[in-house]
């Protein structure tokens, strides 16, 4: 089959790879009908998340048709011919973490738990197409994918919603939603969101649906800010405006009640000196991540507020404003999205028209064009916000 593969730092290639096959009784094979490129893929390809190997099949956002099921899957759960969206974390459904609905921390799905334990202190769940640290599973930017624990993850789509309406249930819609949910939003809240990428856009929409008084989008890409403005959100361009000052102006001097980091470890700095500091430390591997948006969110948040982190961090950061966090009673919440929790409720919100996931799609390309898709998404060319690939 054809699949988009990691081909060394800053390079992906669509190659011929072996078809997947059932390896365990609870596996299914899915023929992919739609898949997408995510900001998290960039961290892998850019070389910031370690343990990628040449030829690894990328992609953790995909949906399609079930073409084979293992003997351990009952027909009531999943059958050949079912149309499914597959959550990006692989979860067993029965461990301690899964029982607590913390699916992205599943204790059974990562065969490389020992590597993850070294890096993070405890292991984390397996993730499709997301390095050997999270299991080395082949991803969904491919014609077919092996889906482990297929009786737990896949959501059956039984209505006539299009692929584009439901594909993002695999990741970025639940992620944006969880980012807003972790803020415990009240009707008086001003919610600021760093990053107007696809994840940030969905965090903004979710904050609005959850009742926020005002939502503020922060980014530097005019077309991404325009997209946020078109959805009714206030915008700040950090290239021409001092973010903290503007946030204070917009909130009577107190700062936003809730702050969401939807940027993660490749943040760009407004300040040249800190940008250089982080870049040099990252280059010599004494700091793995550039946490500028996170620092700014903590310093900007009102006292007693919540900072919700859905941008991905991989390792270690410097100059973390622990004093601001501790002395001003801030709450810091985070996680890889526990996607399984949100599948049914968010599907219902899509059906009800409360959320329109298609609004972020700017490019529809074939799987063969994946290298071009990565290029325009990473470099913000052609006003690219979100690419859907079709095998
Ligand atoms: N927690 C999860 O489960 C989960 C799931 C999916 C994605 N993610 C992460 O969410 C983040 C966003 O994903 P995406 O697909 O939207 O990526 P993206 O790269 O398209 O978006 C990031 C945006 O942040 C902006 N940005 C950079 N520096 C900034 C700064 N200092 N202040 C404000 N904005 C800044 C960029 O211009 C860009 O528009 C990534 O880190 C991704 O890995 C997390
Ligand atoms: Zn993703
Ligand atoms: Zn589990």
Short mmCIF file of C-alpha atoms and ligand atoms in Angstrom, two decimals:
data_model
loop_
_atom_site.label_atom_id
_atom_site.label_comp_id
_atom_site.label_asym_id
_atom_site.label_seq_id
_atom_site.Cartn_x
_atom_site.Cartn_y
_atom_site.Cartn_z
CA UNK A 1 0.00 0.00 0.00
CA UNK A 2 1.00 3.67 -0.18
CA UNK A 3 1.79 5.57 3.02
CA UNK A 4 3.33 8.87 4.06
CA UNK A 5 6.60 8.08 5.83
CA UNK A 6 9.13 9.95 7.95
CA UNK A 7 12.25 10.28 5.77
CA UNK A 8 14.65 12.07 8.12
CA UNK A 9 14.44 15.47 9.77
CA UNK A 10 12.20 17.91 7.86
CA UNK A 11 11.37 15.34 5.21
CA UNK A 12 8.42 13.06 4.46
CA UNK A 13 7.92 10.74 1.47
CA UNK A 14 4.99 8.73 0.17
CA UNK A 15 6.34 5.20 -0.22
CA UNK A 16 5.22 1.62 -0.90
CA UNK A 17 5.05 -0.21 2.43
CA UNK A 18 3.66 -3.65 3.40
CA UNK A 19 -0.11 -3.83 4.03
CA UNK A 20 -0.97 -4.13 7.73
CA UNK A 21 -2.40 -7.39 9.06
CA UNK A 22 -4.24 -8.47 12.21
CA UNK A 23 -1.73 -9.14 14.99
CA UNK A 24 -4.07 -9.63 17.91
CA UNK A 25 -7.64 -10.80 18.50
CA UNK A 26 -8.85 -7.30 19.30
CA UNK A 27 -7.37 -5.67 16.16
CA UNK A 28 -9.24 -4.36 13.15
CA UNK A 29 -7.95 -3.20 9.77
CA UNK A 30 -9.40 0.08 8.52
CA UNK A 31 -9.30 1.25 4.90
CA UNK A 32 -8.67 4.98 5.24
CA UNK A 33 -11.07 7.29 3.41
CA UNK A 34 -9.85 10.60 4.92
CA UNK A 35 -6.85 11.60 6.99
CA UNK A 36 -5.31 14.90 8.09
CA UNK A 37 -2.04 16.64 8.90
CA UNK A 38 -1.72 17.97 12.47
CA UNK A 39 0.53 20.42 14.33
CA UNK A 40 1.72 17.40 16.32
CA UNK A 41 3.06 15.84 13.09
CA UNK A 42 5.26 18.91 12.69
CA UNK A 43 6.94 18.30 16.08
CA UNK A 44 7.85 14.79 14.89
CA UNK A 45 9.08 15.81 11.47
CA UNK A 46 10.93 18.85 12.83
CA UNK A 47 12.85 16.45 15.10
CA UNK A 48 11.67 17.75 18.50
CA UNK A 49 9.90 14.55 19.59
CA UNK A 50 12.65 11.91 19.74
CA UNK A 51 12.69 8.30 18.53
CA UNK A 52 11.36 8.69 14.97
CA UNK A 53 12.89 6.21 12.50
CA UNK A 54 13.24 6.37 8.74
CA UNK A 55 10.16 4.80 7.17
CA UNK A 56 7.81 5.29 10.14
CA UNK A 57 4.26 5.77 8.79
CA UNK A 58 2.89 9.12 10.00
CA UNK A 59 -0.64 10.23 10.81
CA UNK A 60 -2.93 10.01 13.82
CA UNK A 61 -6.09 11.67 12.46
CA UNK A 62 -7.99 9.27 10.21
CA UNK A 63 -11.28 7.56 9.50
CA UNK A 64 -12.50 4.93 7.10
CA UNK A 65 -14.18 1.60 6.56
CA UNK A 66 -13.54 -1.55 8.60
CA UNK A 67 -12.28 -4.27 6.22
CA UNK A 68 -11.18 -6.96 8.70
CA UNK A 69 -11.81 -7.67 12.38
CA UNK A 70 -10.01 -9.99 14.81
CA UNK A 71 -11.71 -13.01 16.37
CA UNK A 72 -11.96 -11.26 19.75
CA UNK A 73 -14.29 -8.54 18.46
CA UNK A 74 -17.98 -9.29 18.75
CA UNK A 75 -20.26 -8.35 15.87
CA UNK A 76 -22.25 -6.11 18.23
CA UNK A 77 -19.20 -3.91 18.64
CA UNK A 78 -17.70 -3.69 15.17
CA UNK A 79 -18.25 -5.39 11.83
CA UNK A 80 -16.66 -5.40 8.40
CA UNK A 81 -18.24 -2.54 6.44
CA UNK A 82 -18.71 -0.21 9.44
CA UNK A 83 -17.72 3.42 8.87
CA UNK A 84 -15.55 4.61 11.77
CA UNK A 85 -13.56 7.53 13.16
CA UNK A 86 -10.53 6.35 15.13
CA UNK A 87 -9.25 8.27 18.21
CA UNK A 88 -5.52 9.06 18.12
CA UNK A 89 -4.65 7.57 21.55
CA UNK A 90 -4.75 3.78 21.62
CA UNK A 91 -6.54 2.63 24.77
CA UNK A 92 -7.26 -0.84 26.19
CA UNK A 93 -10.47 0.20 27.91
CA UNK A 94 -9.82 -1.75 31.09
CA UNK A 95 -6.66 -0.53 32.88
CA UNK A 96 -6.69 1.89 35.80
CA UNK A 97 -6.23 4.93 33.54
CA UNK A 98 -8.93 3.83 31.07
CA UNK A 99 -11.33 3.12 33.94
CA UNK A 100 -10.82 6.75 35.01
CA UNK A 101 -11.43 7.87 31.38
CA UNK A 102 -7.80 9.04 31.11
CA UNK A 103 -7.41 7.25 27.80
CA UNK A 104 -4.24 9.01 26.64
CA UNK A 105 -2.53 7.62 29.75
CA UNK A 106 -3.60 3.99 29.05
CA UNK A 107 -1.25 1.62 30.87
CA UNK A 108 -1.53 -1.27 28.39
CA UNK A 109 -1.25 0.13 24.88
CA UNK A 110 2.37 1.28 24.68
CA UNK A 111 4.77 -1.59 23.94
CA UNK A 112 7.66 0.84 24.49
CA UNK A 113 6.48 1.84 27.95
CA UNK A 114 10.04 1.64 29.27
CA UNK A 115 11.27 4.40 26.92
CA UNK A 116 8.31 6.62 27.81
CA UNK A 117 8.88 5.96 31.50
CA UNK A 118 12.50 7.16 31.21
CA UNK A 119 11.38 10.36 29.48
CA UNK A 120 8.19 11.13 31.42
CA UNK A 121 8.54 9.31 34.75
CA UNK A 122 5.62 7.02 33.92
CA UNK A 123 4.54 5.51 30.61
CA UNK A 124 1.83 7.01 28.40
CA UNK A 125 -0.60 5.44 25.93
CA UNK A 126 0.35 4.28 22.46
CA UNK A 127 -0.49 6.78 19.70
CA UNK A 128 -0.84 6.09 15.96
CA UNK A 129 2.05 7.39 13.86
CA UNK A 130 3.65 9.25 16.73
CA UNK A 131 7.23 7.99 17.33
CA UNK A 132 8.56 4.94 19.14
CA UNK A 133 8.15 6.72 22.47
CA UNK A 134 4.41 6.14 22.08
CA UNK A 135 4.64 2.61 20.73
CA UNK A 136 5.97 2.87 17.18
CA UNK A 137 2.48 2.20 15.73
CA UNK A 138 2.07 2.79 11.99
CA UNK A 139 -0.15 5.82 11.38
CA UNK A 140 -3.15 6.76 9.32
CA UNK A 141 -1.65 8.80 6.48
CA UNK A 142 -1.89 5.55 4.54
CA UNK A 143 -4.32 3.41 2.60
CA UNK A 144 -4.84 0.96 5.48
CA UNK A 145 -4.18 0.98 9.24
CA UNK A 146 -4.10 -1.69 11.92
CA UNK A 147 -6.25 -0.50 14.82
CA UNK A 148 -5.50 -2.26 18.14
CA UNK A 149 -8.22 -2.51 20.82
CA UNK A 150 -10.73 -1.91 18.05
CA UNK A 151 -13.58 -2.79 20.41
CA UNK A 152 -12.73 0.31 22.49
CA UNK A 153 -11.63 3.18 20.24
CA UNK A 154 -13.47 3.47 16.91
CA UNK A 155 -16.68 5.50 16.80
CA UNK A 156 -19.23 4.19 14.31
CA UNK A 157 -20.76 6.83 12.06
CA UNK A 158 -24.23 5.64 11.20
CA UNK A 159 -25.69 8.91 9.87
CA UNK A 160 -24.97 10.54 6.53
CA UNK A 161 -22.55 13.14 7.91
CA UNK A 162 -19.63 13.61 5.50
CA UNK A 163 -16.06 12.56 6.30
CA UNK A 164 -15.11 16.23 6.65
CA UNK A 165 -17.79 16.78 9.30
CA UNK A 166 -16.59 13.94 11.54
CA UNK A 167 -12.90 13.34 10.73
CA UNK A 168 -11.65 15.78 13.37
CA UNK A 169 -13.36 13.80 16.14
CA UNK A 170 -10.17 11.71 15.85
CA UNK A 171 -8.15 14.47 17.52
CA UNK A 172 -8.37 18.23 17.13
CA UNK A 173 -12.04 18.75 17.98
CA UNK A 174 -11.88 16.78 21.27
CA UNK A 175 -8.50 18.41 21.95
CA UNK A 176 -9.85 21.93 21.53
CA UNK A 177 -12.92 20.96 23.55
CA UNK A 178 -10.85 19.49 26.38
CA UNK A 179 -8.74 22.67 26.39
CA UNK A 180 -11.88 24.71 27.02
CA UNK A 181 -13.46 22.17 29.39
CA UNK A 182 -10.36 22.24 31.63
CA UNK A 183 -11.06 25.97 32.08
CA UNK A 184 -14.38 25.37 33.93
CA UNK A 185 -15.83 28.29 32.01
CA UNK A 186 -18.34 30.67 33.61
CA UNK A 187 -20.54 33.10 31.73
CA UNK A 188 -18.48 36.12 32.81
CA UNK A 189 -15.17 34.62 31.64
CA UNK A 190 -12.81 36.15 29.15
CA UNK A 191 -10.86 33.27 27.59
CA UNK A 192 -7.60 33.96 25.74
CA UNK A 193 -6.29 31.33 23.33
CA UNK A 194 -2.65 31.34 22.20
CA UNK A 195 -2.39 29.84 18.70
CA UNK A 196 -4.99 30.20 15.96
CA UNK A 197 -4.06 26.92 14.30
CA UNK A 198 -6.80 24.31 13.91
CA UNK A 199 -6.54 23.22 17.56
CA UNK A 200 -6.74 26.82 18.78
CA UNK A 201 -9.74 27.52 16.53
CA UNK A 202 -11.62 24.57 18.05
CA UNK A 203 -10.64 25.62 21.58
CA UNK A 204 -12.12 29.05 20.79
CA UNK A 205 -15.37 27.60 19.42
CA UNK A 206 -15.62 25.25 22.38
CA UNK A 207 -15.09 28.09 24.87
CA UNK A 208 -17.91 29.97 23.18
CA UNK A 209 -20.24 26.95 23.23
CA UNK A 210 -19.38 26.44 26.91
CA UNK A 211 -20.60 29.98 27.57
CA UNK A 212 -17.54 32.27 27.68
CA UNK A 213 -18.31 35.99 27.65
CA UNK A 214 -15.49 36.77 25.20
CA UNK A 215 -12.85 34.72 23.40
CA UNK A 216 -9.53 36.26 22.33
CA UNK A 217 -7.30 34.68 19.67
CA UNK A 218 -3.54 35.35 19.71
CA UNK A 219 -1.31 34.55 16.73
CA UNK A 220 0.89 36.29 14.17
CA UNK A 221 -0.58 34.90 10.94
CA UNK A 222 -3.13 37.41 9.60
CA UNK A 223 -5.12 34.75 7.70
CA UNK A 224 -5.44 32.59 10.81
CA UNK A 225 -6.56 35.59 12.88
CA UNK A 226 -9.06 36.48 10.15
CA UNK A 227 -10.46 32.96 10.37
CA UNK A 228 -10.89 33.41 14.15
CA UNK A 229 -12.48 36.84 13.64
CA UNK A 230 -14.90 35.40 11.07
CA UNK A 231 -16.02 32.93 13.75
CA UNK A 232 -16.75 35.85 16.09
CA UNK A 233 -13.60 35.92 18.23
CA UNK A 234 -11.52 38.99 19.18
CA UNK A 235 -7.95 38.92 17.83
CA UNK A 236 -4.45 40.06 18.80
CA UNK A 237 -1.50 39.90 16.40
CA UNK A 238 1.62 39.45 18.52
CA UNK A 239 3.84 40.78 15.73
CA UNK A 240 2.46 44.29 16.07
CA UNK A 241 0.94 44.36 19.56
CA UNK A 242 2.31 43.71 23.05
CA UNK A 243 0.12 40.78 24.05
CA UNK A 244 0.11 41.24 27.81
CA UNK A 245 -0.60 44.97 27.59
CA UNK A 246 -3.46 44.43 25.16
CA UNK A 247 -4.94 41.65 27.29
CA UNK A 248 -4.89 43.94 30.33
CA UNK A 249 -6.65 46.64 28.30
CA UNK A 250 -9.35 44.18 27.27
CA UNK A 251 -9.94 42.91 30.83
CA UNK A 252 -10.01 45.99 33.04
CA UNK A 253 -6.37 45.45 34.08
CA UNK A 254 -6.93 41.98 35.59
CA UNK A 255 -5.97 39.65 32.72
CA UNK A 256 -8.05 36.92 31.08
CA UNK A 257 -9.87 34.61 33.52
CA UNK A 258 -8.82 31.55 31.55
CA UNK A 259 -5.84 31.09 29.23
CA UNK A 260 -5.38 28.24 26.75
CA UNK A 261 -1.99 27.36 25.25
CA UNK A 262 -2.73 25.85 21.83
CA UNK A 263 0.81 26.47 20.55
CA UNK A 264 3.15 24.01 22.27
CA UNK A 265 6.86 23.45 22.00
CA UNK A 266 7.62 25.33 18.77
CA UNK A 267 6.39 28.74 19.90
CA UNK A 268 7.72 31.85 18.20
CA UNK A 269 8.86 34.72 20.37
CA UNK A 270 7.93 38.34 20.11
CA UNK A 271 11.16 39.11 22.02
CA UNK A 272 14.39 38.57 20.07
CA UNK A 273 16.54 37.95 23.16
CA UNK A 274 14.35 35.21 24.63
CA UNK A 275 13.92 33.70 21.15
CA UNK A 276 17.71 33.43 20.86
CA UNK A 277 17.99 32.05 24.41
CA UNK A 278 15.53 29.21 23.71
CA UNK A 279 16.88 28.48 20.23
CA UNK A 280 20.47 28.18 21.49
CA UNK A 281 19.46 26.02 24.46
CA UNK A 282 17.34 23.83 22.17
CA UNK A 283 20.20 23.49 19.67
CA UNK A 284 22.61 22.23 22.34
CA UNK A 285 19.86 19.98 23.75
CA UNK A 286 19.89 21.58 27.21
CA UNK A 287 16.25 22.59 26.71
CA UNK A 288 13.99 20.50 24.47
CA UNK A 289 11.00 22.84 24.12
CA UNK A 290 10.40 26.53 23.39
CA UNK A 291 7.67 27.49 25.87
CA UNK A 292 7.10 31.15 25.05
CA UNK A 293 3.32 31.00 24.73
CA UNK A 294 3.07 29.06 27.99
CA UNK A 295 5.20 31.61 29.86
CA UNK A 296 3.11 34.46 28.46
CA UNK A 297 -0.17 32.71 29.31
CA UNK A 298 0.92 32.24 32.94
CA UNK A 299 2.11 35.84 33.27
CA UNK A 300 -1.06 37.21 31.63
CA UNK A 301 -3.70 35.13 33.41
CA UNK A 302 -5.66 36.88 36.15
CA UNK A 303 -4.89 35.88 39.74
CA UNK A 304 -6.82 32.74 40.64
CA UNK A 305 -7.36 31.91 36.97
CA UNK A 306 -6.70 28.74 35.01
CA UNK A 307 -4.05 28.04 32.38
CA UNK A 308 -5.04 25.09 30.22
CA UNK A 309 -2.27 23.57 28.13
CA UNK A 310 -3.18 21.55 25.05
CA UNK A 311 -0.14 22.53 22.98
CA UNK A 312 2.27 19.60 23.07
CA UNK A 313 5.47 19.62 25.14
CA UNK A 314 8.03 16.85 24.76
CA UNK A 315 10.69 17.26 27.40
CA UNK A 316 12.11 20.10 29.47
CA UNK A 317 11.63 23.85 29.53
CA UNK A 318 13.52 26.79 30.99
CA UNK A 319 12.48 30.00 32.67
CA UNK A 320 9.16 28.62 33.82
CA UNK A 321 7.43 31.44 35.78
CA UNK A 322 6.88 29.34 38.90
CA UNK A 323 6.61 32.45 41.09
CA UNK A 324 3.69 33.87 39.12
CA UNK A 325 2.00 30.48 39.05
CA UNK A 326 2.36 29.83 42.79
CA UNK A 327 1.95 33.29 44.30
CA UNK A 328 -1.10 34.18 42.20
CA UNK A 329 -3.01 30.94 42.87
CA UNK A 330 -3.10 29.83 39.23
CA UNK A 331 -4.37 26.41 38.25
CA UNK A 332 -2.42 24.62 35.54
CA UNK A 333 -4.21 21.80 33.71
CA UNK A 334 -3.10 19.77 30.71
CA UNK A 335 -3.04 16.48 28.83
CA UNK A 336 -2.99 14.73 25.52
CA UNK A 337 -6.69 14.64 24.74
CA UNK A 338 -8.65 11.76 26.27
CA UNK A 339 -10.43 11.56 22.92
CA UNK A 340 -12.64 8.52 23.66
CA UNK A 341 -14.50 10.52 26.35
CA UNK A 342 -15.65 13.14 23.89
CA UNK A 343 -16.60 11.10 20.80
CA UNK A 344 -20.32 10.63 21.42
CA UNK A 345 -21.04 14.03 23.03
CA UNK A 346 -19.19 15.96 20.32
CA UNK A 347 -20.76 13.91 17.53
CA UNK A 348 -24.14 15.01 18.92
CA UNK A 349 -23.01 18.65 18.96
CA UNK A 350 -21.92 18.36 15.31
CA UNK A 351 -25.29 16.82 14.42
CA UNK A 352 -27.05 19.63 16.28
CA UNK A 353 -25.04 22.23 14.34
CA UNK A 354 -23.42 23.68 17.49
CA UNK A 355 -19.93 23.01 16.16
CA UNK A 356 -18.84 23.09 12.52
CA UNK A 357 -15.50 21.25 12.23
CA UNK A 358 -15.32 21.87 8.46
CA UNK A 359 -14.69 25.58 8.96
CA UNK A 360 -10.91 25.09 9.38
CA UNK A 361 -10.36 23.06 6.17
CA UNK A 362 -8.48 25.09 3.58
CA UNK A 363 -6.88 22.31 1.50
CA UNK A 364 -8.10 19.00 0.12
CA UNK A 365 -5.26 16.97 -1.41
CA UNK A 366 -4.46 13.39 -2.32
CA UNK A 367 -2.28 11.21 -0.07
CA UNK A 368 0.37 11.35 -2.81
CA UNK A 369 0.59 15.12 -2.18
CA UNK A 370 1.41 14.68 1.54
CA UNK A 371 4.92 16.22 1.25
CA UNK A 372 3.39 19.36 -0.28
CA UNK A 373 0.70 19.35 2.44
CA UNK A 374 3.37 19.27 5.16
CA UNK A 375 5.27 22.05 3.43
CA UNK A 376 2.38 24.51 3.14
CA UNK A 377 1.01 23.70 6.61
CA UNK A 378 4.36 24.09 8.34
CA UNK A 379 5.41 27.22 6.45
CA UNK A 380 1.93 28.83 6.48
CA UNK A 381 1.91 29.03 2.67
CA UNK A 382 -1.24 29.40 0.53
CA UNK A 383 -3.13 30.47 3.69
CA UNK A 384 -3.03 26.86 4.81
CA UNK A 385 -4.93 26.13 8.03
CA UNK A 386 -5.87 22.44 7.80
CA UNK A 387 -5.25 19.85 5.10
CA UNK A 388 -7.43 16.79 4.53
CA UNK A 389 -5.74 14.02 2.52
CA UNK A 390 -7.56 11.35 0.57
CA UNK A 391 -5.78 8.06 -0.17
N1 LIG B 1 -3.12 17.84 23.63
C1 LIG B 1 -3.42 17.14 22.56
O1 LIG B 1 -4.01 16.05 22.64
C2 LIG B 1 -3.09 17.68 21.20
C3 LIG B 1 -3.74 17.19 20.07
C4 LIG B 1 -3.48 17.77 18.82
C5 LIG B 1 -2.56 18.79 18.74
N2 LIG B 1 -1.92 19.22 19.86
C6 LIG B 1 -0.96 20.32 19.83
O2 LIG B 1 -1.66 21.54 19.72
C7 LIG B 1 -0.77 22.53 19.16
C8 LIG B 1 -1.47 23.24 18.03
O3 LIG B 1 -1.77 22.34 16.98
P1 LIG B 1 -2.20 22.90 15.56
O4 LIG B 1 -2.49 21.74 14.70
O5 LIG B 1 -3.22 23.95 15.73
O6 LIG B 1 -0.78 23.51 15.12
P2 LIG B 1 -0.31 24.78 14.26
O7 LIG B 1 1.16 24.65 14.18
O8 LIG B 1 -1.11 24.89 13.02
O9 LIG B 1 -0.73 26.02 15.18
C9 LIG B 1 0.12 26.65 16.09
C10 LIG B 1 -0.13 28.15 15.96
O10 LIG B 1 0.57 28.81 17.02
C11 LIG B 1 1.03 30.05 16.52
N3 LIG B 1 2.08 30.56 17.42
C12 LIG B 1 3.41 30.32 17.40
N4 LIG B 1 4.00 30.99 18.41
C13 LIG B 1 3.03 31.66 19.07
C14 LIG B 1 3.02 32.52 20.18
N5 LIG B 1 4.15 32.84 20.84
N6 LIG B 1 1.83 33.06 20.59
C15 LIG B 1 0.66 32.76 19.94
N7 LIG B 1 0.62 31.94 18.86
C16 LIG B 1 1.79 31.39 18.44
C17 LIG B 1 1.49 29.72 15.11
O11 LIG B 1 1.58 30.86 14.28
C18 LIG B 1 0.39 28.75 14.66
O12 LIG B 1 -0.66 29.41 13.98
C19 LIG B 1 0.49 21.75 18.73
O13 LIG B 1 1.46 21.84 19.75
C20 LIG B 1 -0.01 20.33 18.66
O14 LIG B 1 1.03 19.40 18.82
C21 LIG B 1 -2.19 18.69 21.07
ZN1 LIG B 2 -3.31 15.69 15.83
ZN1 LIG B 3 -6.00 1.20 29.23
#
